[in-house]
mmCIF file of C-alpha atoms and ligand atoms in Angstrom:
data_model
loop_
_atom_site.group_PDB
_atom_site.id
_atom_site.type_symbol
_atom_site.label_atom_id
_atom_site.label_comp_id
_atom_site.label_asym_id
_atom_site.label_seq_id
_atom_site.Cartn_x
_atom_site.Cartn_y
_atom_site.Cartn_z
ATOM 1 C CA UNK A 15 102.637 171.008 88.164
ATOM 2 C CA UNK A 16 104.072 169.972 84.738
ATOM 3 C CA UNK A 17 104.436 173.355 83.007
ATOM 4 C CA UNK A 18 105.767 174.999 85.813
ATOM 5 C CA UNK A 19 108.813 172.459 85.970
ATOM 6 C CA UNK A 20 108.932 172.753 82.676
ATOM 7 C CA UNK A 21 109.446 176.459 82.754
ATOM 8 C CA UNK A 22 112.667 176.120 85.293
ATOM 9 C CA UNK A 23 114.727 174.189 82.534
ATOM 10 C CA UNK A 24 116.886 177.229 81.482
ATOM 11 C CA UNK A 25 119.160 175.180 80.173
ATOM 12 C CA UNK A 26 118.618 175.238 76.835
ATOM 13 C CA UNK A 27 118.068 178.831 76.606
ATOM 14 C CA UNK A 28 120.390 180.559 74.338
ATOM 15 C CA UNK A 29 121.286 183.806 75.112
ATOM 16 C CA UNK A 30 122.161 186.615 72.257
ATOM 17 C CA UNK A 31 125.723 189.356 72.423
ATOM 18 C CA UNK A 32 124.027 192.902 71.419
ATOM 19 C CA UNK A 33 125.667 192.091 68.147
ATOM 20 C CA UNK A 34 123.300 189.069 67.417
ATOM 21 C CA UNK A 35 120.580 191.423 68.497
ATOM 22 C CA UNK A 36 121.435 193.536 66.085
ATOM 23 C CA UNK A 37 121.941 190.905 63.697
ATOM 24 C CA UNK A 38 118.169 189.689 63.909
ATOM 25 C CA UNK A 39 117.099 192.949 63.502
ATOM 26 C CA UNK A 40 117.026 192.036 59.835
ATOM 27 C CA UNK A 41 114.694 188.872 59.693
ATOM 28 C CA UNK A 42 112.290 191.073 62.115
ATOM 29 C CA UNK A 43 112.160 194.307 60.083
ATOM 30 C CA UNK A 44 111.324 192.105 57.197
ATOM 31 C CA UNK A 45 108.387 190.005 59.144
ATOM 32 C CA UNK A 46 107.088 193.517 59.987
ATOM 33 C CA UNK A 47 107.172 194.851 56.631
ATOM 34 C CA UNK A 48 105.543 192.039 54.944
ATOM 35 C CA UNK A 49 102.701 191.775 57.540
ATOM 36 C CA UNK A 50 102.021 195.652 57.485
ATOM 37 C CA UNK A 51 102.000 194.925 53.498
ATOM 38 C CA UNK A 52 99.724 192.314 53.874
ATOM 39 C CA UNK A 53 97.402 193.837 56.286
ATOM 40 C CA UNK A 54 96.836 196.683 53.618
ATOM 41 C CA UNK A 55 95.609 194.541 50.763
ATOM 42 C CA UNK A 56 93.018 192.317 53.424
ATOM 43 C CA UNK A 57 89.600 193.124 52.259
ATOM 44 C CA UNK A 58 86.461 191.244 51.290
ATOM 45 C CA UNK A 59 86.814 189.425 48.419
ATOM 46 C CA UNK A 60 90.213 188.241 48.923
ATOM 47 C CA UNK A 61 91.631 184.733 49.298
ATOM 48 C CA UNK A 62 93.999 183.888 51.743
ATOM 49 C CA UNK A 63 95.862 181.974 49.256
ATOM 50 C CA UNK A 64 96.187 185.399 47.790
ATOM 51 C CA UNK A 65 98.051 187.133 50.658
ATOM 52 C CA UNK A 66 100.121 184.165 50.521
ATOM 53 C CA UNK A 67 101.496 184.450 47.453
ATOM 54 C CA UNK A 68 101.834 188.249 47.882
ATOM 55 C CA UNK A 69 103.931 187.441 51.286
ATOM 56 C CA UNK A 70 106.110 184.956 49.085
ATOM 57 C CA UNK A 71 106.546 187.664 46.418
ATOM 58 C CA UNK A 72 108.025 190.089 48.893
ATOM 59 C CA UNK A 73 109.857 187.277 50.486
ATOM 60 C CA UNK A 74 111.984 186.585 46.895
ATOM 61 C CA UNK A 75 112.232 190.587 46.445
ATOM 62 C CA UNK A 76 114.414 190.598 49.962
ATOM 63 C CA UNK A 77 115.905 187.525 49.620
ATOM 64 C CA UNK A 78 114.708 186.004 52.412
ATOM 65 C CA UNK A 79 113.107 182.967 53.260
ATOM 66 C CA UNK A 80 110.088 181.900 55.065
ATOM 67 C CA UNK A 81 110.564 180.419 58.698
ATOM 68 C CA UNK A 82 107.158 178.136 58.100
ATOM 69 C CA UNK A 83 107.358 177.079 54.521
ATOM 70 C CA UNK A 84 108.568 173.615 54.842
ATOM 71 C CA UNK A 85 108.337 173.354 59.010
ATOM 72 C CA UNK A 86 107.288 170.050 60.046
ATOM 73 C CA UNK A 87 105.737 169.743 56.475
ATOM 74 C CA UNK A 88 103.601 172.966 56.839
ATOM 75 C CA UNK A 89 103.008 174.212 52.731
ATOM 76 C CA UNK A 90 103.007 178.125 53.067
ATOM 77 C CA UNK A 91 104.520 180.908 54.260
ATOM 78 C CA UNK A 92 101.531 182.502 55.882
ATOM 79 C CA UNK A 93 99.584 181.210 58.559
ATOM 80 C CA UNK A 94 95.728 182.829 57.642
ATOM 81 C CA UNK A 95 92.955 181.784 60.591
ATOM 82 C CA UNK A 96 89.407 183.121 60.455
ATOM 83 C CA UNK A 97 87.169 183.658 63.081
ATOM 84 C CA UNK A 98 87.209 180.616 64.775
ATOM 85 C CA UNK A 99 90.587 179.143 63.928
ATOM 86 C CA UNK A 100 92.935 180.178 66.307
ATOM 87 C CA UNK A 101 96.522 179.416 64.720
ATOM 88 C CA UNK A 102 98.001 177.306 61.851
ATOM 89 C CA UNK A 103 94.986 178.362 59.501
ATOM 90 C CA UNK A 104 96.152 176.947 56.252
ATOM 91 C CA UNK A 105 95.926 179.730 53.359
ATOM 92 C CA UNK A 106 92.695 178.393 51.006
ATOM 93 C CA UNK A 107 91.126 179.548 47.601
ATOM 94 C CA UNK A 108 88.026 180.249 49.914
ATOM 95 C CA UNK A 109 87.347 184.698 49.953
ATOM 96 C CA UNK A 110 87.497 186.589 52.662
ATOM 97 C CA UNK A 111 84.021 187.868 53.864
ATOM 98 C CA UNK A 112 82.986 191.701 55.331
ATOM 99 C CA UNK A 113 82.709 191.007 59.058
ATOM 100 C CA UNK A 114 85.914 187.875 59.532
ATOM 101 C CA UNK A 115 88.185 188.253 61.838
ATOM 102 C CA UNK A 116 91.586 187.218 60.288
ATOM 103 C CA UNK A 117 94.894 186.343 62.313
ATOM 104 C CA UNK A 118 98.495 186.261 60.136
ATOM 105 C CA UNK A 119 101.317 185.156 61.556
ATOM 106 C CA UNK A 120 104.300 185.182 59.929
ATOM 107 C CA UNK A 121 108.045 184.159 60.104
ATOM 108 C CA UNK A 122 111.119 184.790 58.440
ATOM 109 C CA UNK A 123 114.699 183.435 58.262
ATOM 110 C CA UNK A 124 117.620 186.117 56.769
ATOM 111 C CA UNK A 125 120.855 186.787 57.883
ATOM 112 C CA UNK A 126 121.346 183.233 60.121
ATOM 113 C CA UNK A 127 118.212 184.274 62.627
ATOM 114 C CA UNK A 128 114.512 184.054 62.497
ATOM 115 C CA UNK A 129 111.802 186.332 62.813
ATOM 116 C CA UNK A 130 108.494 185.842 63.748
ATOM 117 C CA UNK A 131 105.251 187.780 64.613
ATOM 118 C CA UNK A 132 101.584 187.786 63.892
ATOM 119 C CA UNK A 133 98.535 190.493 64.089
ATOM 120 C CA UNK A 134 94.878 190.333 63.822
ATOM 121 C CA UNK A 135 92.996 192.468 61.359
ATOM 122 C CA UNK A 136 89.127 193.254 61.075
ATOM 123 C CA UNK A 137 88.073 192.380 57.107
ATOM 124 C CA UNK A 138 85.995 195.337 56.319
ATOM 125 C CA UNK A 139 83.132 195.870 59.045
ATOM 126 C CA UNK A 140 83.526 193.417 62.024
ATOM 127 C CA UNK A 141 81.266 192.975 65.148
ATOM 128 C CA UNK A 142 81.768 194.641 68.590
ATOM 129 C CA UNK A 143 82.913 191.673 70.348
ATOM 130 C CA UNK A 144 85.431 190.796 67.119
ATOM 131 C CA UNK A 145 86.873 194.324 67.737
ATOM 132 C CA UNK A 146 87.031 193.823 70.918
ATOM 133 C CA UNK A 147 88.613 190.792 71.220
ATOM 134 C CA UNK A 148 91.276 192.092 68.420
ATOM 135 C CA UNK A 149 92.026 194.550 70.998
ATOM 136 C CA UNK A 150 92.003 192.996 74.196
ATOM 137 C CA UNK A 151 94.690 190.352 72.401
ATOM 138 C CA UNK A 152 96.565 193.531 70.962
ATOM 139 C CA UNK A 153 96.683 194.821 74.821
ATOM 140 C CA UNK A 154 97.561 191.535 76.097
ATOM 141 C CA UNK A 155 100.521 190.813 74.382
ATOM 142 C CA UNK A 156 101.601 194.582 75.427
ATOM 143 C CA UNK A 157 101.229 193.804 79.334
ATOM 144 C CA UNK A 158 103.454 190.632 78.793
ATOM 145 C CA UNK A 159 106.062 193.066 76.855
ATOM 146 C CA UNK A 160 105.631 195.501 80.061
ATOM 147 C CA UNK A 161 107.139 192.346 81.937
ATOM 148 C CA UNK A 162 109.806 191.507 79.991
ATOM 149 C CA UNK A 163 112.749 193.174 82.235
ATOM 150 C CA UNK A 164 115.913 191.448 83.219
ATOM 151 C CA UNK A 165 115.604 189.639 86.902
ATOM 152 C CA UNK A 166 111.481 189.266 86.468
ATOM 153 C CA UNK A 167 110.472 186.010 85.964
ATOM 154 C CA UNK A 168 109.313 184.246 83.094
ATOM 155 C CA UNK A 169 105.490 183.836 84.586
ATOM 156 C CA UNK A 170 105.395 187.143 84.979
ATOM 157 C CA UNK A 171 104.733 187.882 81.233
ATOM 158 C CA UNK A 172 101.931 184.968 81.480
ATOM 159 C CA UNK A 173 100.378 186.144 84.210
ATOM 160 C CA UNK A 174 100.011 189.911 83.094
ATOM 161 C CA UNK A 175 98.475 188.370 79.834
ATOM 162 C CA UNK A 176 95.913 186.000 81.581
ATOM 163 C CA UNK A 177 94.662 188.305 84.134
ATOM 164 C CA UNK A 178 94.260 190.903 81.427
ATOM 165 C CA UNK A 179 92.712 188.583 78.827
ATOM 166 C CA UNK A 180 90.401 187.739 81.965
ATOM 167 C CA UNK A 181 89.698 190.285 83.651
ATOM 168 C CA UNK A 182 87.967 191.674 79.951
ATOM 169 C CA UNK A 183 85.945 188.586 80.007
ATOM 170 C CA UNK A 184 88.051 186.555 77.349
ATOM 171 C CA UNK A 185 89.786 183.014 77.886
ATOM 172 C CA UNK A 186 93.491 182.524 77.065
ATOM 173 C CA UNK A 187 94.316 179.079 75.209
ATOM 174 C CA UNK A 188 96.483 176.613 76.700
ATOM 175 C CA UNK A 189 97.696 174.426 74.285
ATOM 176 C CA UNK A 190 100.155 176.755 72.739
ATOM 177 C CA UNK A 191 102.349 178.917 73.794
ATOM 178 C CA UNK A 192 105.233 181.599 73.246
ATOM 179 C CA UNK A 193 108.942 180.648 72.730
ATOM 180 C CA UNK A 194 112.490 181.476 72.442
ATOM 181 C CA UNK A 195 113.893 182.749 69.159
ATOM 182 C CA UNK A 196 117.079 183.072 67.265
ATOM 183 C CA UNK A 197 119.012 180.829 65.276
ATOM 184 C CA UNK A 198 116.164 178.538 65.891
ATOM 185 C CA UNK A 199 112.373 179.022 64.963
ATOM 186 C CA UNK A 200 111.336 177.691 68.964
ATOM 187 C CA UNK A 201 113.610 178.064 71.242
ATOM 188 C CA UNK A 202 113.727 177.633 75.063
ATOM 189 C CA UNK A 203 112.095 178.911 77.537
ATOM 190 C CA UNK A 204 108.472 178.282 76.865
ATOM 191 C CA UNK A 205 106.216 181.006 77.247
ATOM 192 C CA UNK A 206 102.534 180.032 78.318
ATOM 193 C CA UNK A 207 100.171 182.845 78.460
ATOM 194 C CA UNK A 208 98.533 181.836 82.160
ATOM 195 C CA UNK A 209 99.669 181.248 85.639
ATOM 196 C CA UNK A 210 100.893 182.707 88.750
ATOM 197 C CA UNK A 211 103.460 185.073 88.734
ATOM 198 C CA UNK A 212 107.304 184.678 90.028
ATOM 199 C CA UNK A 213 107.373 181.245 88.656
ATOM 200 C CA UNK A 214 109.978 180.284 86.220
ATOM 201 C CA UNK A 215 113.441 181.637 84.989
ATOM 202 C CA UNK A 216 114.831 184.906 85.738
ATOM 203 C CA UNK A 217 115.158 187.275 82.271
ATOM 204 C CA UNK A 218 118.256 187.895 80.875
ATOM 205 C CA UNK A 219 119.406 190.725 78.621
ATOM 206 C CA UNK A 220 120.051 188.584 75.713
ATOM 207 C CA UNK A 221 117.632 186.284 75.863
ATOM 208 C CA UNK A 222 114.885 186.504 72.532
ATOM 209 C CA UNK A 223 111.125 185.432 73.020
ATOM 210 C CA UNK A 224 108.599 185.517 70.761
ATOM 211 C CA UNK A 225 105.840 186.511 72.822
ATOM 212 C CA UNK A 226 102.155 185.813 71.425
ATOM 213 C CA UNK A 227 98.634 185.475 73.117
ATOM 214 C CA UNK A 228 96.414 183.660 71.280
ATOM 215 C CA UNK A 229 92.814 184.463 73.053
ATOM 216 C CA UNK A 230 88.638 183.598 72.460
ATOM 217 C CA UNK A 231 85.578 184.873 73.007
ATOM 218 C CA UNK A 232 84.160 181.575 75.134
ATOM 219 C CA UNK A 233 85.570 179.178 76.215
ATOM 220 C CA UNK A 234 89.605 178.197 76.174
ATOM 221 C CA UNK A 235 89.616 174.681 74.934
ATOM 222 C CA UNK A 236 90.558 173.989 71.406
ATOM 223 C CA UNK A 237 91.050 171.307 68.611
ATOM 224 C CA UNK A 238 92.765 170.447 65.583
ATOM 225 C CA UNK A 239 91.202 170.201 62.197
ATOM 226 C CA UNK A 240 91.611 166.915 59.490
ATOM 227 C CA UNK A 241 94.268 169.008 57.732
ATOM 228 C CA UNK A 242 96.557 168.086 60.621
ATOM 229 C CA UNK A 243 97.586 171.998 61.489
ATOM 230 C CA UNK A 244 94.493 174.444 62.015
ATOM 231 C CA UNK A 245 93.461 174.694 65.557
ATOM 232 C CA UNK A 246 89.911 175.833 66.348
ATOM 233 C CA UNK A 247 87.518 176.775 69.428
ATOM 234 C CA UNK A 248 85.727 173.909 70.564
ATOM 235 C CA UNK A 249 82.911 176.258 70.874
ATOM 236 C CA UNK A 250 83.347 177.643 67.127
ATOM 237 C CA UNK A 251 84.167 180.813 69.178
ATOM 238 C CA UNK A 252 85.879 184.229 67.897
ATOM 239 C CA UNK A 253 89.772 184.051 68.642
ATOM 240 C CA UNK A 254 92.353 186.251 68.096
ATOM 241 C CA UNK A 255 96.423 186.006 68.022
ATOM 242 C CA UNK A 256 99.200 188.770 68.536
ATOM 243 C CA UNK A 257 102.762 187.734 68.562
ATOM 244 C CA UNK A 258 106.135 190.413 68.402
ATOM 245 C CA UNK A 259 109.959 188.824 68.820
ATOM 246 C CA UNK A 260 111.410 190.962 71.643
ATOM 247 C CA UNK A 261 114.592 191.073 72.537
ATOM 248 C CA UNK A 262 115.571 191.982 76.694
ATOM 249 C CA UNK A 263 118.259 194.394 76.818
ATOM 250 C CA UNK A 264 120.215 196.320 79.823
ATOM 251 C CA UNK A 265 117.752 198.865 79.916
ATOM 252 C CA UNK A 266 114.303 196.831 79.082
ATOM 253 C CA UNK A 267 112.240 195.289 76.317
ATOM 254 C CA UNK A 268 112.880 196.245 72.775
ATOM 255 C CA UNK A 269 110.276 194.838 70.019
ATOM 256 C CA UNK A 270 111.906 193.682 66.957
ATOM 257 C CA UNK A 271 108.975 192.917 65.306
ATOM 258 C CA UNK A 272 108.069 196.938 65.306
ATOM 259 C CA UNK A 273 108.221 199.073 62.571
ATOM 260 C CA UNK A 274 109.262 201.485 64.026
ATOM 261 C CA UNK A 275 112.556 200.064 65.831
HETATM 262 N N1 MF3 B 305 104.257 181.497 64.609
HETATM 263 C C1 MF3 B 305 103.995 180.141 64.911
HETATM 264 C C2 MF3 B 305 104.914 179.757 66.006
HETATM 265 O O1 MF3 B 305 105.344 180.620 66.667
HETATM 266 C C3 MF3 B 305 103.877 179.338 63.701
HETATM 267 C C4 MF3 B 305 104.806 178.265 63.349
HETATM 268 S S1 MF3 B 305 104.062 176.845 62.832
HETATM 269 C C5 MF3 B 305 104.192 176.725 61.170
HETATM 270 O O2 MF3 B 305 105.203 178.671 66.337
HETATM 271 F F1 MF3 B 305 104.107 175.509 60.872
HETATM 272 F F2 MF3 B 305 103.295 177.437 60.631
HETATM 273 F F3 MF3 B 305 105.354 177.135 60.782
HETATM 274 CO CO1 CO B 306 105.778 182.149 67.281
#
């Protein structure tokens, strides 16, 4: 199986002293900041170009810079993807309507380290299965974090996050996956959010992975758009994305990505 060699290469994995932790404790307090900020001004009406430039704003006010703007060509610092789109929705002039389902990821470089994390937020009134899916990606990305001790493996974050994602009826999509973090956006190892547990490297304290389901409502399979970046269901199913940088210490998981520390 090609992923699961794939997934024994530690090699390139770098791992981080407790100072470096520490260190990219500031690009990850900012990410959180900005997408809590963010979240509060979503509402109908709204264009995702709009949060954009309010992200940017409160990018220049910390003096920090965006870990997308400028990545392989991408043009903003926000990634914005409605209903359908499942990642790498490119901020438009188009408004936000009562009842989308809008992921933001976002990612941040300060202090020599990046930052990266993304939520998914109900725009006004949303449908039961929109909620629903919101949450059972919100949950997801928690039972991978649950997994992220030293001496597990690396499958077993994937595996709690597929049969989760599953087992509420959901898909998980395959074409992207989680990664490493630090002084790098993507790092090694990469984190896929299916397959059997045990498989893969043994977790380190020090090691950094951005950890981030990206689930839909049907079926898993998507595609990517004219614009060269947004990926979509092939169904023109609901998806939803949740994504915190967590660092593995001594004593277990801590989310950098969290407001609260
Ligand atoms: N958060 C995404 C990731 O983890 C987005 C990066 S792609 C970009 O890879 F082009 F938008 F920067
Ligand atoms: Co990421």
């Amino acid at each position: 199986m090609i992923y699961a060699k794939s997934l024994m290469k530690d090699r390139g994995v770098v791992l981080k002293s407790p100072r470096e932790i520490d260190e990219m404790r500031v690009a990850n307090r900012i990410v959180a900041e900005i997408l809590e900020a963010v979240k509060e001004i979503v509402r109908p009406g709204i264009t995702t170009d709009e949060l954009n430039v309010f992200a940017e704003e409160r990018l220049r006010k910390k003096k920090a810079k965006s870990a997308f703007k400028g990545y392989r060509g991408y043009p903003k610092a926000l990634c914005t993807s409605v209903n359908s789109q499942v990642v790498h929705g490119v901020p438009t002039k188009t408004p936000l309507k009562e009842g989308d389902l809008l992921s933001l990821d976002f990612g941040v470089y300060c202090s020599g380290f990046y930052g990266d994390a993304a939520i998914t937020v109900p725009v006004g009134l949303v449908s039961e299965e929109a909620m629903k899916l919101k949450e059972v990606a919100e949950k997801a990305l928690y039972k991978g974090i649950e997994k992220v001790y030293q001496g597990n493996r690396l499958s077993d974050i994937s595996y709690a996050v597929q049969s989760f994602v599953e087992g509420n009826g959901f898909s998980v999509v395959r074409e992207f996956v989680g990664h490493g973090i630090g002084r790098s956006l993507h790092e090694e190892p990469q984190i896929p959010n299916y397959g059997p547990p045990g498989v893969g490297i043994k977790l380190r304290a020090g090691m950094v992975l951005a950890i981030e389901p990206m689930i839909n409502a049907g079926g898993s399979e998507v595609k990517i758009l004219q614009d060269g970046w947004t990926a979509v269901t092939k169904d023109g199913s609901l998806s939803a994305h949740f994504e915190h940088t967590v660092a593995i210490t001594e004593t277990g998981p801590v989310i950098l990505t969290s407001l609260d520390g």
